[in-house]
PDB file of C-alpha atoms in Angstrom:
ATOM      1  CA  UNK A   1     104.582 -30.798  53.424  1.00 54.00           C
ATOM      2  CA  UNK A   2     102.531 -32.063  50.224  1.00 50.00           C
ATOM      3  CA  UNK A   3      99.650 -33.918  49.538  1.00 43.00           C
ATOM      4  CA  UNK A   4      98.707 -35.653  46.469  1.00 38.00           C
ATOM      5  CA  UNK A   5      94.947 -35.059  47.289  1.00 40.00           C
ATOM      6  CA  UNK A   6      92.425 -38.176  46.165  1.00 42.00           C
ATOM      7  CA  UNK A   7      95.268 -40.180  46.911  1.00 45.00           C
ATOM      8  CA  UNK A   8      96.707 -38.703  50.251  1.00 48.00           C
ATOM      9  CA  UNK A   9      93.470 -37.120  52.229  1.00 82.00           C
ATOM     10  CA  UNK A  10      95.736 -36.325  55.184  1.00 92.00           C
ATOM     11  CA  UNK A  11      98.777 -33.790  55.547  1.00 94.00           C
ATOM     12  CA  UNK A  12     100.331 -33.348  58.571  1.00 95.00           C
ATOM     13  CA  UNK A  13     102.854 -30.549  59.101  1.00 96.00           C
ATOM     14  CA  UNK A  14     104.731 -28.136  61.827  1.00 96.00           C
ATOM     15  CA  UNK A  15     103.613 -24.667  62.970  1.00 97.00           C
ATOM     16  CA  UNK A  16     105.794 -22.486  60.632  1.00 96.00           C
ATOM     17  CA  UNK A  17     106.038 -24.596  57.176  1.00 96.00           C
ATOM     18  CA  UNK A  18     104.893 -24.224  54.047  1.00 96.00           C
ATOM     19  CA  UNK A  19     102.072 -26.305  52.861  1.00 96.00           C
ATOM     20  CA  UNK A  20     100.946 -27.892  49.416  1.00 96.00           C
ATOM     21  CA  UNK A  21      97.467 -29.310  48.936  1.00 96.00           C
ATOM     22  CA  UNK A  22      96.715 -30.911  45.180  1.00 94.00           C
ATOM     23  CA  UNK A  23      94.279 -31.566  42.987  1.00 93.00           C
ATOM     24  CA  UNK A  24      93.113 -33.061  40.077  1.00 91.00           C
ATOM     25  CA  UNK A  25      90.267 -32.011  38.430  1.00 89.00           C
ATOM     26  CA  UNK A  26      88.801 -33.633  35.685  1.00 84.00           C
ATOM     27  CA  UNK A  27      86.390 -31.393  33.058  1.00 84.00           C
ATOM     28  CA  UNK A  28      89.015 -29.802  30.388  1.00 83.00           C
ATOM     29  CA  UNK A  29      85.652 -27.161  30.113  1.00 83.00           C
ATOM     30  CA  UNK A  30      86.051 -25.743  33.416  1.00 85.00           C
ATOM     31  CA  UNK A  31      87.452 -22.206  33.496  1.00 85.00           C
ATOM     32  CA  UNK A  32      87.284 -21.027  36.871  1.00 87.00           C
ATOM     33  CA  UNK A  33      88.458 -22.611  40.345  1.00 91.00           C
ATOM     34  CA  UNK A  34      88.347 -22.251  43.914  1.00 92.00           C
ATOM     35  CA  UNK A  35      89.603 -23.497  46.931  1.00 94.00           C
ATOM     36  CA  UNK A  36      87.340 -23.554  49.851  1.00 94.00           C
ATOM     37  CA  UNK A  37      88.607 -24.190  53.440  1.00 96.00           C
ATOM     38  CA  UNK A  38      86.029 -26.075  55.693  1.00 95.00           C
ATOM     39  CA  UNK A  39      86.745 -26.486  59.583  1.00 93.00           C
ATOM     40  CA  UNK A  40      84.549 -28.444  61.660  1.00 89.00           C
ATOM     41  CA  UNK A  41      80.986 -27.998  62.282  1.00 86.00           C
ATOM     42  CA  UNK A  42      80.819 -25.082  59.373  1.00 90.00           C
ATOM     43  CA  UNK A  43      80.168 -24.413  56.128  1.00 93.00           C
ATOM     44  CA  UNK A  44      83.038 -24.005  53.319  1.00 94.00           C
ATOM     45  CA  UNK A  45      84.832 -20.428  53.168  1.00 93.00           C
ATOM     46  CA  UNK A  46      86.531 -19.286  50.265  1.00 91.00           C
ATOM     47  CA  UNK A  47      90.333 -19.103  50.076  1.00 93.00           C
ATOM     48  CA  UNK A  48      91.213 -18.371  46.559  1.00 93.00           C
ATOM     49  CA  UNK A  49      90.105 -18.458  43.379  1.00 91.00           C
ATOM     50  CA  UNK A  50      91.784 -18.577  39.774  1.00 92.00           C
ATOM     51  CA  UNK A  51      90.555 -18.201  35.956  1.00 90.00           C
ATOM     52  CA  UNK A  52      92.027 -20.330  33.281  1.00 90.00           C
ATOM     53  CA  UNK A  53      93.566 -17.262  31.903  1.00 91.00           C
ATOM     54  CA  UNK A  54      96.015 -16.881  34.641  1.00 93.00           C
ATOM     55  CA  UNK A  55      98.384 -20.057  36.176  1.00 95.00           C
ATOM     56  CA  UNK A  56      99.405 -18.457  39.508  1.00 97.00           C
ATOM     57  CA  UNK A  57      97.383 -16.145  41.620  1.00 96.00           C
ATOM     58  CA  UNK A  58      98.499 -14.883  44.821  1.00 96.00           C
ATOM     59  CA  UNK A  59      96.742 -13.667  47.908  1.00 93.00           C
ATOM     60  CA  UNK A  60      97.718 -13.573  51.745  1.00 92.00           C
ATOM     61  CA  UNK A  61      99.506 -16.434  52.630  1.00 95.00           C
ATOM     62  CA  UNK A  62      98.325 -18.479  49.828  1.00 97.00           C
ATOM     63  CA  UNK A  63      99.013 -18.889  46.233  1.00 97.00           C
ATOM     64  CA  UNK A  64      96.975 -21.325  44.288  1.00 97.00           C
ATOM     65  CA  UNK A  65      98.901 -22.512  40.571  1.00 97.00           C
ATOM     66  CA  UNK A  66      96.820 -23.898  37.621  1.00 96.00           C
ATOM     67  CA  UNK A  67      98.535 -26.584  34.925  1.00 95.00           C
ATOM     68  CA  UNK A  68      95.835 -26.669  32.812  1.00 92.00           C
ATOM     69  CA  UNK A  69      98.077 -28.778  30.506  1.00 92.00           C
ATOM     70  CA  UNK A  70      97.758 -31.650  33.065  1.00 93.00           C
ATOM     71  CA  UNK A  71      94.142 -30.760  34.595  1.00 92.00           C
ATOM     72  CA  UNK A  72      96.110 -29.980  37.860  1.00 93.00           C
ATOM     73  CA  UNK A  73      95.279 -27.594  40.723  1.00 94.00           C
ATOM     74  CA  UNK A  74      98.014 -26.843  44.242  1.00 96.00           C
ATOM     75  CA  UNK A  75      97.403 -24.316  47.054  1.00 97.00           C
ATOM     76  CA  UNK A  76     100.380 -23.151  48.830  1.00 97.00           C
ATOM     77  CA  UNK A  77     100.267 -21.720  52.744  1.00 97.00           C
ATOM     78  CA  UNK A  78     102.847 -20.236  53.679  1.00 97.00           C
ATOM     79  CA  UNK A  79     104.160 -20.440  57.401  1.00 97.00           C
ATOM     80  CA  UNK A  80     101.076 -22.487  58.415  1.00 97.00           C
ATOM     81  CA  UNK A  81      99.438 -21.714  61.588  1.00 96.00           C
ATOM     82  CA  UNK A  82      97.504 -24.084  63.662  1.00 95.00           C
ATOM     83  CA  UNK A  83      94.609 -21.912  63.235  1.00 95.00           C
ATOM     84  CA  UNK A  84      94.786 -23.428  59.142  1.00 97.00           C
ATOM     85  CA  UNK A  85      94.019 -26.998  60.178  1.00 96.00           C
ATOM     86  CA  UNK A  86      90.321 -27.878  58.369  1.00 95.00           C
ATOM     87  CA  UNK A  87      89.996 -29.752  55.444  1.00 95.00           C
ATOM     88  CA  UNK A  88      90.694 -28.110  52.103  1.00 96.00           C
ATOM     89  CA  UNK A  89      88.473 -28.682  48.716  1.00 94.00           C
ATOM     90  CA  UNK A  90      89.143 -27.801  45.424  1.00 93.00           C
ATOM     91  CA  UNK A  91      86.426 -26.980  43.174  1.00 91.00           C
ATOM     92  CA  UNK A  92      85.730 -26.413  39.101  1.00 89.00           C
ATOM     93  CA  UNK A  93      83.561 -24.581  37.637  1.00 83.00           C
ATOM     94  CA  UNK A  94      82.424 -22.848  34.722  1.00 73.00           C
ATOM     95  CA  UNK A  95      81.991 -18.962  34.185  1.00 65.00           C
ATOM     96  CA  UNK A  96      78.858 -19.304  32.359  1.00 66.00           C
ATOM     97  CA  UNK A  97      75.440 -19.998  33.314  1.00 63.00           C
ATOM     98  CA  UNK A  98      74.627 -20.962  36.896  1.00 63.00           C
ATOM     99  CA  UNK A  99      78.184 -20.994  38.274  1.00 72.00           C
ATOM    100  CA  UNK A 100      77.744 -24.771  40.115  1.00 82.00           C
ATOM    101  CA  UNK A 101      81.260 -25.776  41.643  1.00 85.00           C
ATOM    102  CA  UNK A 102      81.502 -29.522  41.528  1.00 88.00           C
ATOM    103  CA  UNK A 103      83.680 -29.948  44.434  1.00 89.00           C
ATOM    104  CA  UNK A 104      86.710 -32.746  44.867  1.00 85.00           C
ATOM    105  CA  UNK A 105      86.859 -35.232  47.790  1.00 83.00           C
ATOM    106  CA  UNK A 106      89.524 -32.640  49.927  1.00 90.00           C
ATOM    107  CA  UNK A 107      92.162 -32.646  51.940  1.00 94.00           C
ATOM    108  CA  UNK A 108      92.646 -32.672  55.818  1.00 94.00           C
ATOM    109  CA  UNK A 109      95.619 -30.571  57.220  1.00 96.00           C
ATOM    110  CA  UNK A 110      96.713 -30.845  60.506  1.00 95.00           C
ATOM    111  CA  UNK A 111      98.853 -28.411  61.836  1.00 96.00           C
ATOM    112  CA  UNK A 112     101.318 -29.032  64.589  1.00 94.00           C
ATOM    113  CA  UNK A 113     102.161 -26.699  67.311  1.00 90.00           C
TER     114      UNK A 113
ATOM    115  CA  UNK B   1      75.992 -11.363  61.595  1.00 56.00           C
ATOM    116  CA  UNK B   2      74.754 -10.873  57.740  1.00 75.00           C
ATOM    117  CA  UNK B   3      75.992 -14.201  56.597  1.00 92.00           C
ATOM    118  CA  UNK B   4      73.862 -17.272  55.181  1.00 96.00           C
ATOM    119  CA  UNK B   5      71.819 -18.813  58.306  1.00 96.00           C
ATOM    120  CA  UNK B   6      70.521 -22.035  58.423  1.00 98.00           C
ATOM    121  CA  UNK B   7      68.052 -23.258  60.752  1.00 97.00           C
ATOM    122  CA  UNK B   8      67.568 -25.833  63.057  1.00 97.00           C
ATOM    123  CA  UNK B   9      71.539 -26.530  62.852  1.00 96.00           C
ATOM    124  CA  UNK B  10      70.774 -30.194  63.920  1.00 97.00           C
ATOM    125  CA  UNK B  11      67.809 -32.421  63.035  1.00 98.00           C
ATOM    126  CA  UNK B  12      67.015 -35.625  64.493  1.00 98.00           C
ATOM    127  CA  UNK B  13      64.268 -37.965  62.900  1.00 98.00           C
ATOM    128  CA  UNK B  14      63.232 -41.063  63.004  1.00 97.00           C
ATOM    129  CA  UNK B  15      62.578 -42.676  59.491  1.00 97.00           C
ATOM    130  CA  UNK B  16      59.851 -42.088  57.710  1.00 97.00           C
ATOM    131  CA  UNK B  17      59.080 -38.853  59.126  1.00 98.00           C
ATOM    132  CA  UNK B  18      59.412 -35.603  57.355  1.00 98.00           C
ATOM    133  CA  UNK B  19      61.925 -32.522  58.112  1.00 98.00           C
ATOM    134  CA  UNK B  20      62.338 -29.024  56.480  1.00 98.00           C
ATOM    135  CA  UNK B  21      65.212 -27.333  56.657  1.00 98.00           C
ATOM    136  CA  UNK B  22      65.382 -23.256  56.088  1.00 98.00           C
ATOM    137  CA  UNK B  23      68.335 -20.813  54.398  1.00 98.00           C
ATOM    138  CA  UNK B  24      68.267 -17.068  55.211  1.00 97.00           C
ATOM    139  CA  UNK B  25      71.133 -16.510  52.734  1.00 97.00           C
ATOM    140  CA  UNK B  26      72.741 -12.826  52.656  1.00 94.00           C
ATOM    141  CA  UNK B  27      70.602  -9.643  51.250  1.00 92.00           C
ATOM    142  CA  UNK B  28      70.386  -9.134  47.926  1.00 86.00           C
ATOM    143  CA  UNK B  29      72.293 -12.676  46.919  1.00 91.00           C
ATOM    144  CA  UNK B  30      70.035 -13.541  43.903  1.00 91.00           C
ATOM    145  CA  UNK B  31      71.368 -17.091  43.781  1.00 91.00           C
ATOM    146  CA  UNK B  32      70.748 -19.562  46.426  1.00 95.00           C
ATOM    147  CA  UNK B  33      72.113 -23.321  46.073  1.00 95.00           C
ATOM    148  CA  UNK B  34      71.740 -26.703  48.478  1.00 97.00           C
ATOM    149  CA  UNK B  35      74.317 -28.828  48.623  1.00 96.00           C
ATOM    150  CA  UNK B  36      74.333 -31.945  50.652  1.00 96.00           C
ATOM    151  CA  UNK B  37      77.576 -33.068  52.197  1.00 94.00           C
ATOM    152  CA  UNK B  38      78.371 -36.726  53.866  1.00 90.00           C
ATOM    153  CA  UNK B  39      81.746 -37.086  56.251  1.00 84.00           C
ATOM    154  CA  UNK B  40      85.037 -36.835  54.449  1.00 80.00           C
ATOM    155  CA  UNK B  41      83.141 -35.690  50.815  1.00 87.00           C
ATOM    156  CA  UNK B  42      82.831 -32.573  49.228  1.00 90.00           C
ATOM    157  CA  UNK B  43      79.478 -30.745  49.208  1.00 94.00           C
ATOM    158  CA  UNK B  44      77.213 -32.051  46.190  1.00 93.00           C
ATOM    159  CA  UNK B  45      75.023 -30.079  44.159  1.00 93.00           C
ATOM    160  CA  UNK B  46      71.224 -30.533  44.896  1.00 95.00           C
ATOM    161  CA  UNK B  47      69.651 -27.741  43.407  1.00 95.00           C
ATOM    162  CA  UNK B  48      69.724 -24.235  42.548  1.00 91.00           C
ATOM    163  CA  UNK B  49      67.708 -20.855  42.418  1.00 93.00           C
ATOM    164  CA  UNK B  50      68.175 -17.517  40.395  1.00 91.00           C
ATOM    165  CA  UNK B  51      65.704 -15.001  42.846  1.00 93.00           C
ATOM    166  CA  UNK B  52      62.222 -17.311  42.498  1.00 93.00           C
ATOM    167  CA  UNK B  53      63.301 -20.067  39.975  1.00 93.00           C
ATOM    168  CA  UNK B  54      64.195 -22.904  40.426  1.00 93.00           C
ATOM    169  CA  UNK B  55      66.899 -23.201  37.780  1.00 89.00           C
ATOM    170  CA  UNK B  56      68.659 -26.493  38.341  1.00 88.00           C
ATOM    171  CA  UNK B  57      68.201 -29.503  39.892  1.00 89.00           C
ATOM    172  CA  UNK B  58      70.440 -32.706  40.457  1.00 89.00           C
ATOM    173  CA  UNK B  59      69.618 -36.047  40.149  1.00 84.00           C
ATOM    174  CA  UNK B  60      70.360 -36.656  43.542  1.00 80.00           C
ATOM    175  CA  UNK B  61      67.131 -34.755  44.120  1.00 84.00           C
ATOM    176  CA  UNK B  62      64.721 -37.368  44.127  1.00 89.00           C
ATOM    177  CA  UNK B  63      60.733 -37.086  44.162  1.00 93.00           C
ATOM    178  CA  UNK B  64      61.048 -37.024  48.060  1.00 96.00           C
ATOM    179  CA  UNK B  65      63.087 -33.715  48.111  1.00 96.00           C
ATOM    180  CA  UNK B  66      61.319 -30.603  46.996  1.00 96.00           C
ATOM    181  CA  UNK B  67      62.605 -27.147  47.595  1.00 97.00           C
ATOM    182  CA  UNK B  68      61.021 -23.460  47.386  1.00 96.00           C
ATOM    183  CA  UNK B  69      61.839 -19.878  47.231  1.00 96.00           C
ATOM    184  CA  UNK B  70      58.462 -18.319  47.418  1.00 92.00           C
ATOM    185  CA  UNK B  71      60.008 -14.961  47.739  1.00 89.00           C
ATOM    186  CA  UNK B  72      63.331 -14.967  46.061  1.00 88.00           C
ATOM    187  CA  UNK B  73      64.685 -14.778  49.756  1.00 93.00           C
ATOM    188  CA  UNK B  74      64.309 -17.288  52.052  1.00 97.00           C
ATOM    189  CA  UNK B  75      64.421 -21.273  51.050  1.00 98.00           C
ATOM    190  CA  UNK B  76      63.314 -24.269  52.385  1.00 98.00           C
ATOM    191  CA  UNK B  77      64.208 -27.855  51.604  1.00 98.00           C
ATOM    192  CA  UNK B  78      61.502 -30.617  52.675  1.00 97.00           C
ATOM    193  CA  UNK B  79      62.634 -34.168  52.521  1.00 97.00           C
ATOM    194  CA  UNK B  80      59.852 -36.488  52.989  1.00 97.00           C
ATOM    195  CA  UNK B  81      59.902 -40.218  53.855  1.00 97.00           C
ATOM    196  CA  UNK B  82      63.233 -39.767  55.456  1.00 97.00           C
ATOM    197  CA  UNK B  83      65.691 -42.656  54.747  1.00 97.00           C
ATOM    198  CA  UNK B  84      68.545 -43.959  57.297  1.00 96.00           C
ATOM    199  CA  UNK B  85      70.989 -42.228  53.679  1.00 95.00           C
ATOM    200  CA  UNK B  86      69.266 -39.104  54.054  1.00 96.00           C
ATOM    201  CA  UNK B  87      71.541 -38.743  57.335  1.00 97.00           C
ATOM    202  CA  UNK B  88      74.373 -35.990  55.635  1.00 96.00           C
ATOM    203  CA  UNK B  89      74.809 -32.354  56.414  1.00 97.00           C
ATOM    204  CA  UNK B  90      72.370 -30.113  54.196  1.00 98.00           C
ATOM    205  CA  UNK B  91      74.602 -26.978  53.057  1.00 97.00           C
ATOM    206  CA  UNK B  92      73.140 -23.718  51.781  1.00 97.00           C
ATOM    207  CA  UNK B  93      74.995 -21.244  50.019  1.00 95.00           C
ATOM    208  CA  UNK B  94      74.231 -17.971  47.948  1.00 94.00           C
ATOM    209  CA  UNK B  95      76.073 -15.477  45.486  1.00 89.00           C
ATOM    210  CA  UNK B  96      75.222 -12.167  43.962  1.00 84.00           C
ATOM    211  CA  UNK B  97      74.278 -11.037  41.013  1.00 80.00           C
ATOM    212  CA  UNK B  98      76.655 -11.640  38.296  1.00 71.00           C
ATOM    213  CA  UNK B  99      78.677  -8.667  37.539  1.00 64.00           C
ATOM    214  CA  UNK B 100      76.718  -6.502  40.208  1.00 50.00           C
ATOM    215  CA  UNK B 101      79.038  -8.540  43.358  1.00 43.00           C
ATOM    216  CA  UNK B 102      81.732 -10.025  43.995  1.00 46.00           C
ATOM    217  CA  UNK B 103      83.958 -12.415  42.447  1.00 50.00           C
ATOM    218  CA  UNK B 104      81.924 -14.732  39.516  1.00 56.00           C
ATOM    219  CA  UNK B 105      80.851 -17.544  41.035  1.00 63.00           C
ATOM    220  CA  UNK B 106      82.019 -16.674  44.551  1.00 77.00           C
ATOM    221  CA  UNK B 107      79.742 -18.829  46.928  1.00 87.00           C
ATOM    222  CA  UNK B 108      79.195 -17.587  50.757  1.00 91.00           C
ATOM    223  CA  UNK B 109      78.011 -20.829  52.360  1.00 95.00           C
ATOM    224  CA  UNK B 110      75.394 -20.970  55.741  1.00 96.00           C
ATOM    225  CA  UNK B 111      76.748 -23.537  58.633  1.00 95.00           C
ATOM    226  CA  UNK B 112      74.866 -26.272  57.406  1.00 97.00           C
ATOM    227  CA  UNK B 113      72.312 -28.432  58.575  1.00 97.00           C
ATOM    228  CA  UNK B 114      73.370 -31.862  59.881  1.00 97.00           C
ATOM    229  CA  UNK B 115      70.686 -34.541  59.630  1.00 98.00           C
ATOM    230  CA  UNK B 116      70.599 -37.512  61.248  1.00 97.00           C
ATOM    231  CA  UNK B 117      67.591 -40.171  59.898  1.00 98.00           C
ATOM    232  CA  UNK B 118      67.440 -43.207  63.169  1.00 96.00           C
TER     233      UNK B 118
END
């Protein structure tokens, strides 16, 4: 399943696919992203993070790829589990200074047994 | 548990009166942020602290919000006046040093505060 983030705050998939969340971000200054997951009733948690220096970064289960060209930002899960239903945010950010993530509207995934 | 703690988890108020919110964030996490987040949005900026200093604020913090770090450890956020829009979960998150932690910029965020102004 896919989402086209802003545009598509819902993605609905089966227990076992692979998943695609996008975003868009908009400041062609930011260097350094993250994805945060966020279930419900707590805080964010970081998933992932990537510099502008790389375009793909890989961890467990996730990859998140960075087209700077086109100010664009995915994160991959593979085999989804129920347990990664929450909503998903992107966020940009720069390396200097005080390091504040301005965070995207996000991205509810429901997984389906 | 040595993550971020916020306390009361839920605040109801009735307008006009004043709340204060606290962060415990994790030990030795010299940077301490509040975000406020409303249903379906992403966590906004409010304000931010390097050990005692307040380093940044947003302009979403009006004259009614103040925050403190007396100590460079704990933090509280006081909104006074409350407003029905002041209803919102109040996030807290801190970082490490830079270069002494983890990743740059890494946030650990607190469970939030949810707010609700009647």
């Amino acid at each position: 399943g896919e989402s086209v983030g802003l545009h598509l705050p819902t993605l609905s998939v089966q227990e076992g696919d692979n998943s695609i969340i996008n975003c868009a971000y908009s400041n062609s200054a930011s260097d350094y992203f993250i994805w945060y997951k966020q279930e419900s009733g707590k805080g964010p948690q970081f998933i992932i993070d990537i510099r502008s220096n790389m375009d793909k970064r890989q961890g467990q289960r996730v990859t998140v790829l960075l087209n700077k060209t086109v100010k664009h930002l995915s994160l991959q899960i593979a085999a989804t589990q129920p347990g990664d239903s929450a909503v998903y945010f992107c966020a940009e950010n720069r390396q200097e200074g005080s390091y504040i993530p301005t965070f995207g509207r996000g991205t509810s995934l429901i997984v389906h047994p | 548990d040595t993550g971020v703690s916020q306390n009361p988890r839920h605040k109801i108020t009735k307008r006009g009166q004043n709340v204060t919110f606290r962060c415990d964030p994790i030990s030795e996490h010299n940077r301490l942020y509040w975000y406020r987040q409303t249903l379906g949005q992403g966590p906004e900026f409010l304000t931010y602290f390097q050990n005692e200093a307040q380093l940044e604020k947003s302009r979403l913090l009006s004259d009614r919000f103040s925050a403190e770090r007396p100590k460079g450890s704990f933090s509280t956020l006081e909104i006074q006046r409350t407003e029905q829009g002041d209803s919102a979960m109040y996030l807290c998150a801190s970082s490490p040093p830079v270069g002494g932690g983890l990743l740059h910029g890494e946030q650990f965020f607190g469970p939030g505060t949810r707010l609700t102004v009647l």
